[in-house]
XYZ file of C-alpha atoms in Angstrom:
544
model
C 0.000 0.000 0.000
C 1.342 3.406 -0.945
C 1.863 5.933 1.825
C -0.231 9.086 1.957
C -2.686 10.323 -0.643
C -2.322 9.080 -4.221
C -2.637 12.534 -5.780
C -2.722 11.463 -9.425
C -5.358 8.780 -8.886
C -7.382 11.152 -6.715
C -7.224 13.856 -9.382
C -8.535 11.509 -12.082
C -11.232 10.246 -9.708
C -12.381 13.786 -8.915
C -12.465 14.673 -12.629
C -14.854 11.828 -13.457
C -16.874 12.435 -10.304
C -17.379 16.089 -11.220
C -18.232 15.134 -14.809
C -21.025 12.779 -13.782
C -22.252 15.271 -11.191
C -22.718 17.863 -13.927
C -24.439 15.226 -16.076
C -26.702 14.373 -13.146
C -27.971 17.934 -12.846
C -28.236 18.463 -16.612
C -30.325 15.286 -16.873
C -33.265 17.241 -15.437
C -33.629 18.837 -18.906
C -33.293 15.552 -20.841
C -36.653 14.608 -22.371
C -38.282 16.872 -19.829
C -42.076 16.882 -19.746
C -44.290 19.730 -18.589
C -46.205 17.826 -15.925
C -44.832 17.050 -12.463
C -46.207 13.520 -12.083
C -44.421 10.661 -10.384
C -44.190 8.980 -13.796
C -41.877 11.781 -14.913
C -39.606 12.018 -11.869
C -39.667 8.387 -10.742
C -39.895 6.536 -14.091
C -38.319 8.992 -16.542
C -41.665 9.481 -18.254
C -41.748 5.764 -19.225
C -39.876 6.850 -22.360
C -36.581 4.934 -22.491
C -35.721 2.821 -25.527
C -33.711 -0.404 -25.824
C -30.196 0.955 -25.315
C -31.034 3.457 -22.599
C -32.914 0.709 -20.754
C -30.003 -1.700 -21.264
C -27.495 0.735 -19.767
C -29.924 1.665 -16.997
C -30.605 -1.964 -16.050
C -26.906 -2.778 -16.329
C -26.047 0.199 -14.146
C -28.779 -0.913 -11.780
C -27.828 -4.580 -11.456
C -24.026 -4.534 -11.859
C -22.904 -2.191 -9.136
C -20.086 -1.413 -6.729
C -21.099 -4.771 -5.238
C -19.911 -6.291 -8.508
C -16.566 -4.548 -8.434
C -15.829 -4.863 -4.720
C -17.771 -7.595 -2.947
C -17.814 -10.434 -5.513
C -14.022 -10.496 -6.129
C -13.571 -9.922 -2.377
C -15.633 -13.047 -1.671
C -13.444 -15.029 -4.084
C -10.305 -13.519 -2.536
C -11.474 -14.741 0.878
C -13.403 -17.946 0.170
C -12.358 -19.240 -3.243
C -14.740 -20.423 -5.929
C -17.736 -20.284 -3.584
C -17.748 -16.575 -4.378
C -18.560 -17.379 -8.020
C -22.219 -18.001 -7.075
C -22.980 -14.576 -8.568
C -22.085 -15.806 -12.067
C -24.566 -18.709 -12.387
C -27.362 -16.749 -10.755
C -27.090 -13.964 -13.329
C -27.291 -16.649 -16.030
C -30.365 -18.244 -14.456
C -32.200 -14.974 -14.010
C -32.642 -13.908 -17.651
C -34.787 -16.816 -18.908
C -36.822 -16.349 -15.727
C -37.501 -12.651 -16.259
C -38.249 -13.193 -19.954
C -41.375 -15.025 -18.823
C -42.783 -12.421 -16.439
C -41.280 -8.949 -16.913
C -43.103 -8.229 -20.212
C -46.377 -9.169 -18.502
C -45.615 -6.840 -15.602
C -44.715 -3.997 -17.976
C -47.950 -4.461 -19.945
C -50.324 -4.463 -16.996
C -48.421 -1.593 -15.340
C -48.597 0.486 -18.520
C -52.301 -0.235 -18.912
C -53.203 0.774 -15.345
C -50.530 3.362 -14.559
C -48.804 1.240 -11.894
C -45.525 2.736 -10.669
C -44.500 0.022 -8.197
C -44.918 -3.713 -7.668
C -47.180 -2.917 -4.716
C -49.491 -0.998 -7.068
C -49.876 -4.182 -9.098
C -50.406 -6.403 -6.045
C -53.114 -4.054 -4.725
C -54.852 -3.971 -8.108
C -54.583 -7.719 -8.709
C -55.680 -8.956 -5.291
C -57.706 -6.007 -4.015
C -55.687 -5.928 -0.808
C -54.050 -2.840 0.643
C -52.637 -4.979 3.466
C -50.756 -7.251 1.065
C -49.669 -4.219 -0.941
C -48.328 -2.604 2.243
C -46.395 -5.761 3.126
C -44.734 -5.789 -0.313
C -43.917 -2.073 -0.052
C -42.399 -2.306 3.437
C -40.350 -5.336 2.386
C -39.061 -3.498 -0.682
C -37.968 -0.483 1.352
C -36.405 -2.692 4.033
C -34.473 -4.774 1.504
C -33.269 -1.749 -0.448
C -31.637 0.001 2.508
C -28.695 -2.426 2.918
C -28.303 -2.575 -0.877
C -27.792 1.202 -0.994
C -25.413 0.859 1.947
C -23.370 -1.626 -0.047
C -22.870 0.995 -2.756
C -21.604 3.492 -0.197
C -19.188 0.843 1.099
C -17.806 0.616 -2.447
C -17.153 4.357 -2.553
C -15.563 4.241 0.884
C -13.264 1.393 -0.163
C -11.700 3.343 -3.045
C -11.391 6.466 -0.894
C -9.537 4.433 1.756
C -7.115 2.989 -0.796
C -6.409 6.434 -2.266
C -5.511 7.605 1.233
C -8.402 10.039 1.571
C -9.854 10.535 5.026
C -6.906 9.419 7.138
C -6.282 6.221 9.061
C -8.353 4.260 11.517
C -7.371 6.561 14.408
C -8.505 9.704 12.590
C -11.467 11.655 13.968
C -14.631 9.963 12.630
C -15.926 13.136 11.006
C -12.692 13.789 9.105
C -12.422 10.127 8.119
C -15.969 9.957 6.760
C -16.089 13.491 5.303
C -15.301 12.398 1.690
C -18.122 9.838 1.860
C -20.466 12.470 3.279
C -19.606 14.818 0.396
C -20.220 12.071 -2.198
C -23.525 11.282 -0.465
C -24.603 14.944 -0.517
C -23.871 15.274 -4.241
C -25.767 12.055 -4.994
C -28.734 13.248 -2.966
C -28.790 16.643 -4.685
C -28.864 15.505 -8.301
C -31.251 12.632 -7.586
C -33.653 15.097 -5.987
C -33.318 17.437 -8.960
C -33.394 15.038 -11.914
C -35.046 11.831 -10.718
C -34.500 8.667 -12.774
C -33.130 10.617 -15.742
C -29.899 11.291 -13.805
C -28.793 7.650 -13.321
C -30.046 6.793 -16.827
C -27.686 9.362 -18.352
C -24.758 8.627 -16.028
C -25.101 4.875 -16.667
C -23.529 5.372 -20.118
C -20.323 6.691 -18.506
C -20.405 4.132 -15.708
C -20.728 1.087 -17.973
C -18.179 2.427 -20.447
C -15.610 2.846 -17.675
C -16.341 -0.587 -16.216
C -15.912 -2.370 -19.551
C -12.698 -0.429 -20.196
C -11.213 -1.262 -16.788
C -12.133 -4.945 -17.013
C -10.716 -5.268 -20.538
C -7.438 -3.714 -19.427
C -7.301 -5.621 -16.119
C -7.942 -9.042 -17.646
C -5.056 -8.533 -20.094
C -2.588 -6.248 -18.304
C -2.582 -7.740 -14.788
C -2.037 -11.384 -15.862
C 0.895 -10.249 -18.022
C 2.473 -8.573 -14.991
C 1.799 -11.630 -12.800
C 3.235 -14.194 -15.235
C 0.009 -15.486 -16.769
C -3.088 -17.312 -15.568
C -1.095 -20.462 -14.730
C 0.763 -18.557 -12.033
C -2.413 -16.810 -10.885
C -4.324 -20.066 -10.333
C -1.270 -21.698 -8.785
C -0.986 -18.880 -6.267
C -4.676 -19.099 -5.409
C -4.495 -22.883 -5.078
C -1.530 -22.605 -2.730
C -3.377 -20.196 -0.473
C -6.604 -22.176 -0.361
C -4.933 -25.543 0.160
C -3.157 -24.278 3.275
C -4.618 -25.899 6.396
C -6.420 -23.671 8.855
C -4.935 -24.733 12.190
C -8.032 -23.796 14.167
C -10.415 -25.737 11.896
C -7.978 -28.501 10.895
C -8.951 -28.296 7.214
C -8.042 -26.256 4.106
C -9.019 -22.593 4.094
C -11.141 -22.899 0.940
C -10.808 -24.284 -2.582
C -10.715 -23.489 -6.266
C -13.990 -25.411 -6.499
C -16.707 -25.773 -3.831
C -16.235 -28.872 -1.717
C -18.947 -31.473 -1.207
C -20.033 -29.790 2.007
C -20.484 -26.460 0.245
C -22.398 -27.598 -2.829
C -25.849 -27.186 -1.292
C -24.881 -23.712 -0.119
C -23.569 -22.769 -3.555
C -26.592 -24.094 -5.440
C -29.272 -22.697 -3.113
C -27.545 -19.317 -2.924
C -27.358 -19.086 -6.719
C -31.003 -20.145 -7.198
C -32.348 -17.982 -4.397
C -30.417 -14.942 -5.606
C -31.730 -15.459 -9.150
C -35.327 -15.557 -7.896
C -34.749 -12.446 -5.773
C -32.894 -10.168 -8.202
C -35.882 -8.770 -10.082
C -38.034 -8.575 -6.970
C -35.971 -5.579 -5.862
C -37.786 -2.258 -6.339
C -34.897 -0.724 -8.304
C -34.964 -3.539 -10.875
C -38.685 -2.997 -11.430
C -38.298 0.791 -11.562
C -35.721 0.516 -14.359
C -37.979 -1.976 -16.167
C -41.116 0.161 -16.004
C -39.213 3.193 -17.326
C -39.001 1.601 -20.791
C -41.378 2.709 -23.505
C -42.640 -0.641 -24.829
C -43.078 -4.314 -24.076
C -40.592 -5.253 -26.798
C -37.889 -3.131 -25.169
C -38.111 -5.430 -22.149
C -37.996 -8.576 -24.269
C -34.944 -7.336 -26.165
C -33.165 -6.468 -22.939
C -33.618 -9.942 -21.491
C -31.706 -11.268 -24.509
C -28.792 -8.789 -24.452
C -28.330 -8.290 -20.694
C -26.397 -11.616 -20.416
C -23.463 -9.711 -21.927
C -22.996 -8.355 -18.421
C -22.667 -11.912 -17.077
C -19.609 -12.381 -19.279
C -18.168 -9.242 -17.738
C -18.995 -10.518 -14.255
C -17.168 -13.798 -14.819
C -14.025 -11.938 -15.882
C -14.360 -9.512 -12.999
C -14.617 -12.327 -10.475
C -11.168 -13.545 -11.552
C -9.716 -10.385 -10.010
C -10.086 -12.098 -6.631
C -7.571 -14.750 -7.692
C -5.315 -12.051 -9.174
C -5.269 -10.220 -5.841
C -4.038 -13.404 -4.154
C -1.326 -13.968 -6.768
C -0.241 -10.325 -6.471
C 0.294 -10.788 -2.737
C -2.390 -8.311 -1.679
C -2.726 -8.349 2.120
C -5.637 -6.417 3.620
C -7.545 -6.743 6.886
C -10.769 -5.716 5.152
C -11.478 -7.945 2.139
C -13.489 -5.165 0.499
C -10.209 -3.305 -0.053
C -8.555 -6.170 -1.947
C -9.533 -5.155 -5.484
C -9.036 -1.387 -5.079
C -5.627 -2.192 -3.587
C -4.853 -4.520 -6.510
C -5.621 -1.697 -8.933
C -3.405 0.745 -7.067
C -0.504 -1.706 -6.909
C -0.688 -2.956 -10.499
C -1.854 0.017 -12.590
C -0.106 3.310 -13.288
C -1.499 5.978 -10.977
C -3.553 7.664 -13.702
C -5.276 4.451 -14.748
C -5.804 3.458 -11.114
C -7.774 6.698 -10.902
C -9.891 5.584 -13.867
C -10.540 2.233 -12.154
C -11.474 3.946 -8.898
C -13.818 6.245 -10.800
C -15.492 3.192 -12.377
C -16.134 1.767 -8.900
C -17.293 5.104 -7.505
C -19.685 5.825 -10.377
C -20.701 2.169 -10.271
C -21.984 2.966 -6.778
C -23.664 6.283 -7.574
C -25.889 5.013 -10.408
C -27.581 2.125 -8.555
C -27.747 4.077 -5.283
C -29.732 6.772 -7.091
C -32.135 4.255 -8.687
C -32.570 2.377 -5.406
C -33.430 5.492 -3.433
C -35.949 6.546 -6.109
C -37.543 3.082 -6.120
C -37.856 2.986 -2.329
C -39.307 6.506 -2.336
C -41.878 5.526 -4.981
C -42.992 2.618 -2.795
C -43.479 4.858 0.212
C -45.313 7.529 -1.755
C -47.694 5.294 -3.702
C -48.319 2.507 -1.212
C -48.021 4.122 2.218
C -48.535 7.879 1.844
C -51.198 7.728 -0.885
C -52.950 4.523 0.197
C -53.109 5.235 3.933
C -52.209 8.856 4.721
C -53.502 11.055 1.876
C -55.670 9.179 -0.656
C -56.516 12.393 -2.501
C -52.869 13.397 -3.074
C -52.300 15.179 -6.374
C -49.530 14.072 -8.787
C -47.507 17.127 -7.736
C -47.805 16.187 -4.058
C -46.806 12.596 -4.828
C -43.683 13.782 -6.609
C -42.732 16.150 -3.792
C -43.117 13.444 -1.142
C -41.144 10.956 -3.218
C -38.274 13.434 -3.609
C -38.128 14.021 0.147
C -38.324 10.330 1.000
C -35.497 9.555 -1.459
C -33.304 11.810 0.695
C -34.374 10.065 3.918
C -33.653 6.646 2.412
C -30.102 7.721 1.580
C -29.613 9.063 5.106
C -30.729 5.709 6.510
C -28.321 3.846 4.257
C -25.494 6.182 5.264
C -26.225 5.524 8.946
C -26.206 1.797 8.124
C -22.691 2.104 6.703
C -21.253 4.335 9.418
C -22.505 2.208 12.323
C -22.132 -1.409 11.118
C -19.155 -3.658 10.370
C -18.089 -2.970 6.790
C -15.889 -6.087 6.468
C -18.996 -8.159 5.755
C -20.594 -5.836 3.217
C -21.822 -8.673 1.015
C -24.008 -9.910 3.867
C -25.893 -6.601 3.786
C -27.140 -7.437 0.306
C -27.708 -11.118 1.051
C -29.864 -10.193 4.056
C -31.942 -7.960 1.795
C -32.260 -10.889 -0.591
C -33.788 -13.036 2.159
C -36.495 -10.432 2.685
C -37.264 -9.450 -0.894
C -37.563 -13.079 -2.013
C -40.684 -13.365 0.143
C -42.564 -11.065 -2.258
C -42.087 -13.500 -5.175
C -45.360 -15.478 -4.708
C -47.509 -12.322 -4.667
C -45.780 -10.623 -7.603
C -44.829 -13.406 -10.014
C -47.633 -15.696 -8.939
C -50.111 -12.858 -9.427
C -48.870 -12.220 -12.962
C -49.961 -15.709 -14.046
C -52.844 -16.730 -11.783
C -55.505 -15.325 -9.486
C -55.789 -18.653 -7.627
C -53.709 -17.625 -4.598
C -55.833 -16.052 -1.866
C -54.739 -12.618 -0.696
C -54.835 -13.602 2.999
C -52.838 -16.750 2.277
C -50.202 -14.709 0.442
C -49.973 -12.344 3.412
C -49.620 -15.220 5.869
C -46.974 -16.902 3.716
C -45.068 -13.630 3.476
C -45.160 -13.227 7.270
C -43.883 -16.766 7.893
C -41.051 -16.332 5.387
C -40.027 -12.952 6.811
C -40.041 -14.118 10.432
C -38.182 -17.360 9.755
C -35.639 -15.716 7.444
C -34.875 -12.859 9.830
C -34.568 -15.062 12.934
C -32.443 -17.628 11.108
C -30.098 -14.929 9.778
C -29.926 -13.329 13.229
C -28.624 -16.609 14.642
C -25.718 -16.887 12.198
C -22.392 -15.821 13.718
C -19.054 -15.083 12.055
C -15.564 -14.244 13.344
C -16.475 -10.531 13.170
C -20.223 -10.565 13.973
C -22.286 -12.226 16.685
C -25.448 -11.895 14.587
C -26.263 -11.592 10.877
C -22.824 -13.054 10.151
C -23.950 -14.867 7.006
C -26.932 -16.011 4.994
C -26.616 -19.813 5.141
C -27.820 -22.259 7.753
C -28.874 -25.902 8.102
C -32.045 -26.605 6.097
C -34.752 -28.049 8.398
C -35.497 -31.689 7.591
C -32.493 -32.039 5.275
C -29.571 -31.028 7.456
C -27.483 -29.625 4.598
C -26.276 -26.034 4.812
C -28.295 -23.879 2.422
C -29.325 -20.314 1.682
C -31.726 -19.075 4.352
C -33.686 -17.006 1.837
C -34.588 -20.048 -0.274
C -35.621 -22.058 2.793
C -37.835 -19.173 3.928
C -39.259 -18.948 0.396
C -40.213 -22.639 0.401
C -41.962 -22.210 3.774
C -43.709 -19.142 2.351
C -45.013 -21.080 -0.665
C -46.157 -24.064 1.439
C -48.113 -21.839 3.824
C -49.595 -19.877 0.894
C -50.760 -22.986 -0.973
C -52.224 -24.740 2.097
C -54.075 -21.648 3.316
C -55.350 -20.897 -0.187
C -57.048 -24.319 -0.278
C -58.560 -23.663 3.164
C -59.703 -20.089 2.478
C -61.146 -20.972 -0.914
C -62.978 -23.904 0.647
C -64.645 -21.666 3.247
C -65.321 -19.028 0.544
C -63.368 -16.231 2.236
C -63.623 -12.869 0.386
C -61.107 -12.842 -2.467
C -60.997 -9.126 -3.203
C -61.613 -7.308 -6.479
C -59.241 -7.883 -9.406
C -59.088 -4.658 -11.439
C -57.065 -6.280 -14.230
C -58.233 -8.350 -17.209
C -56.416 -11.089 -19.200
C -55.750 -8.784 -22.160
C -53.903 -6.303 -19.896
C -50.972 -8.712 -19.535
C -50.093 -8.723 -23.235
C -50.910 -5.083 -24.077
C -48.241 -2.915 -25.715
C -47.833 0.836 -26.018
C -48.772 0.834 -29.701
C -51.867 -1.343 -29.386
C -55.153 0.359 -30.389
C -57.102 1.606 -27.401
C -54.295 1.059 -24.891
C -53.899 4.060 -22.608
C -52.578 4.522 -19.123
C -55.456 4.368 -16.669
C -55.241 6.490 -13.536
C -55.910 5.076 -10.083
C -59.358 6.181 -8.882
C -57.984 8.643 -6.302
C -56.157 10.676 -8.964
C -58.604 10.425 -11.856
C -59.423 13.879 -13.066
C -56.602 15.510 -11.065
C -54.515 18.100 -12.930
C -51.564 16.528 -14.690
C -52.695 13.082 -13.621
C -51.697 11.162 -16.713
C -49.834 11.183 -19.970
């Protein structure tokens, strides 16, 4: 590690940071509409085409978590960290089946969030509230993970001082980055991350292309890289009496690997930010095209994951695994290009953090504020509330980062995955069938949430007494598996059993405001227009 501040790298980082900040504020004028509806601020006017949507979804899904936490997991635990690669491969055939249906029905009825759809499909504000609260809860640690990514590159560049520095001075650069993010998100809404995503993805592809060629050349080739990783992982841990890890998951870890990959794939597009980016597109076909070209990012992710092995071969020694890849870049690249790499990570945090805060704010505004606090809210009031809540969400995420152990940043996101996966039956199930009873779905959600949270709370690690991981013994099987998937199975079982019971006793099923044709409607279809929710019908600026 270089002593002091890396001035050249910091200068390049600041240049790109200022450039995207300017873009973020200018985005307010990009495709600007006259009305002040939540569609405009929170969904970019539902106007994005194939390539804008592709960059937006890529910027949304492949984040600072990609750059920092995935290679860090491989650096620490070997090939088990590669679970992120198969789950991004599994997810695209899955979303091809349901995202176009969600876009169609949302376009037809003016839904802004998944909770809007759940309320309309099942006629249940209670179930809608549960989905909204879960989305907000799961998004908070995901935003925090992005801030951890920014903090990691700042630490490696020497900004903020050492561990003994006054906390305010140490965290001041992160606070400044947070303030800038909050300001342009408030001003420009979803248009800001959509525009910045072009720069973010361009930088990421550039850095990966250079890293995957340049670093192996400096380290003697991939033979030496894998040999170095194998040597480290084959070393026996004296406390445990077994090897540290492995270049491939051992027999004991295969259930964990498989369930984590499957559970993460099911959860990815349940996150509010994924749906927000999806609903911002202008047609059903845009979504279908994106499900076929987004796998290009999975290729990038596989190459990026190899950086964990490169960090081992390069002799990177860090107490905090999240610093391994930024430190690798500083050690291996010229200072100016290290600055480019740090900028890619930093911007890779800003784009998704902006989308996530907007998505969480939309959930609060539409499904808590409007449904329960002010049913007659005008579109202008909705937009104002959503802007304010997006700021509060970021403050909560910042507090999350500044008060919790950052060495286990990946567990922040995995914990959110446990929660958000419990909304799958209501959302995806509702897109294909009305058979599930609304009360059964709510009960299943509650069982999954309680089990998942308590199980995760009981997992300890060397650095945490609670929430130290996301895997635990699967009841009835005994194998170690992903808690989120176990909770999901319990959720589905409870939902199915109670649906049979409630249907048998003819419990009220609620009013379904959708029709079969809504799920295949497209923007260009004759007679297809956005319908306003009853509370806003006739309000000024209420539609487009």
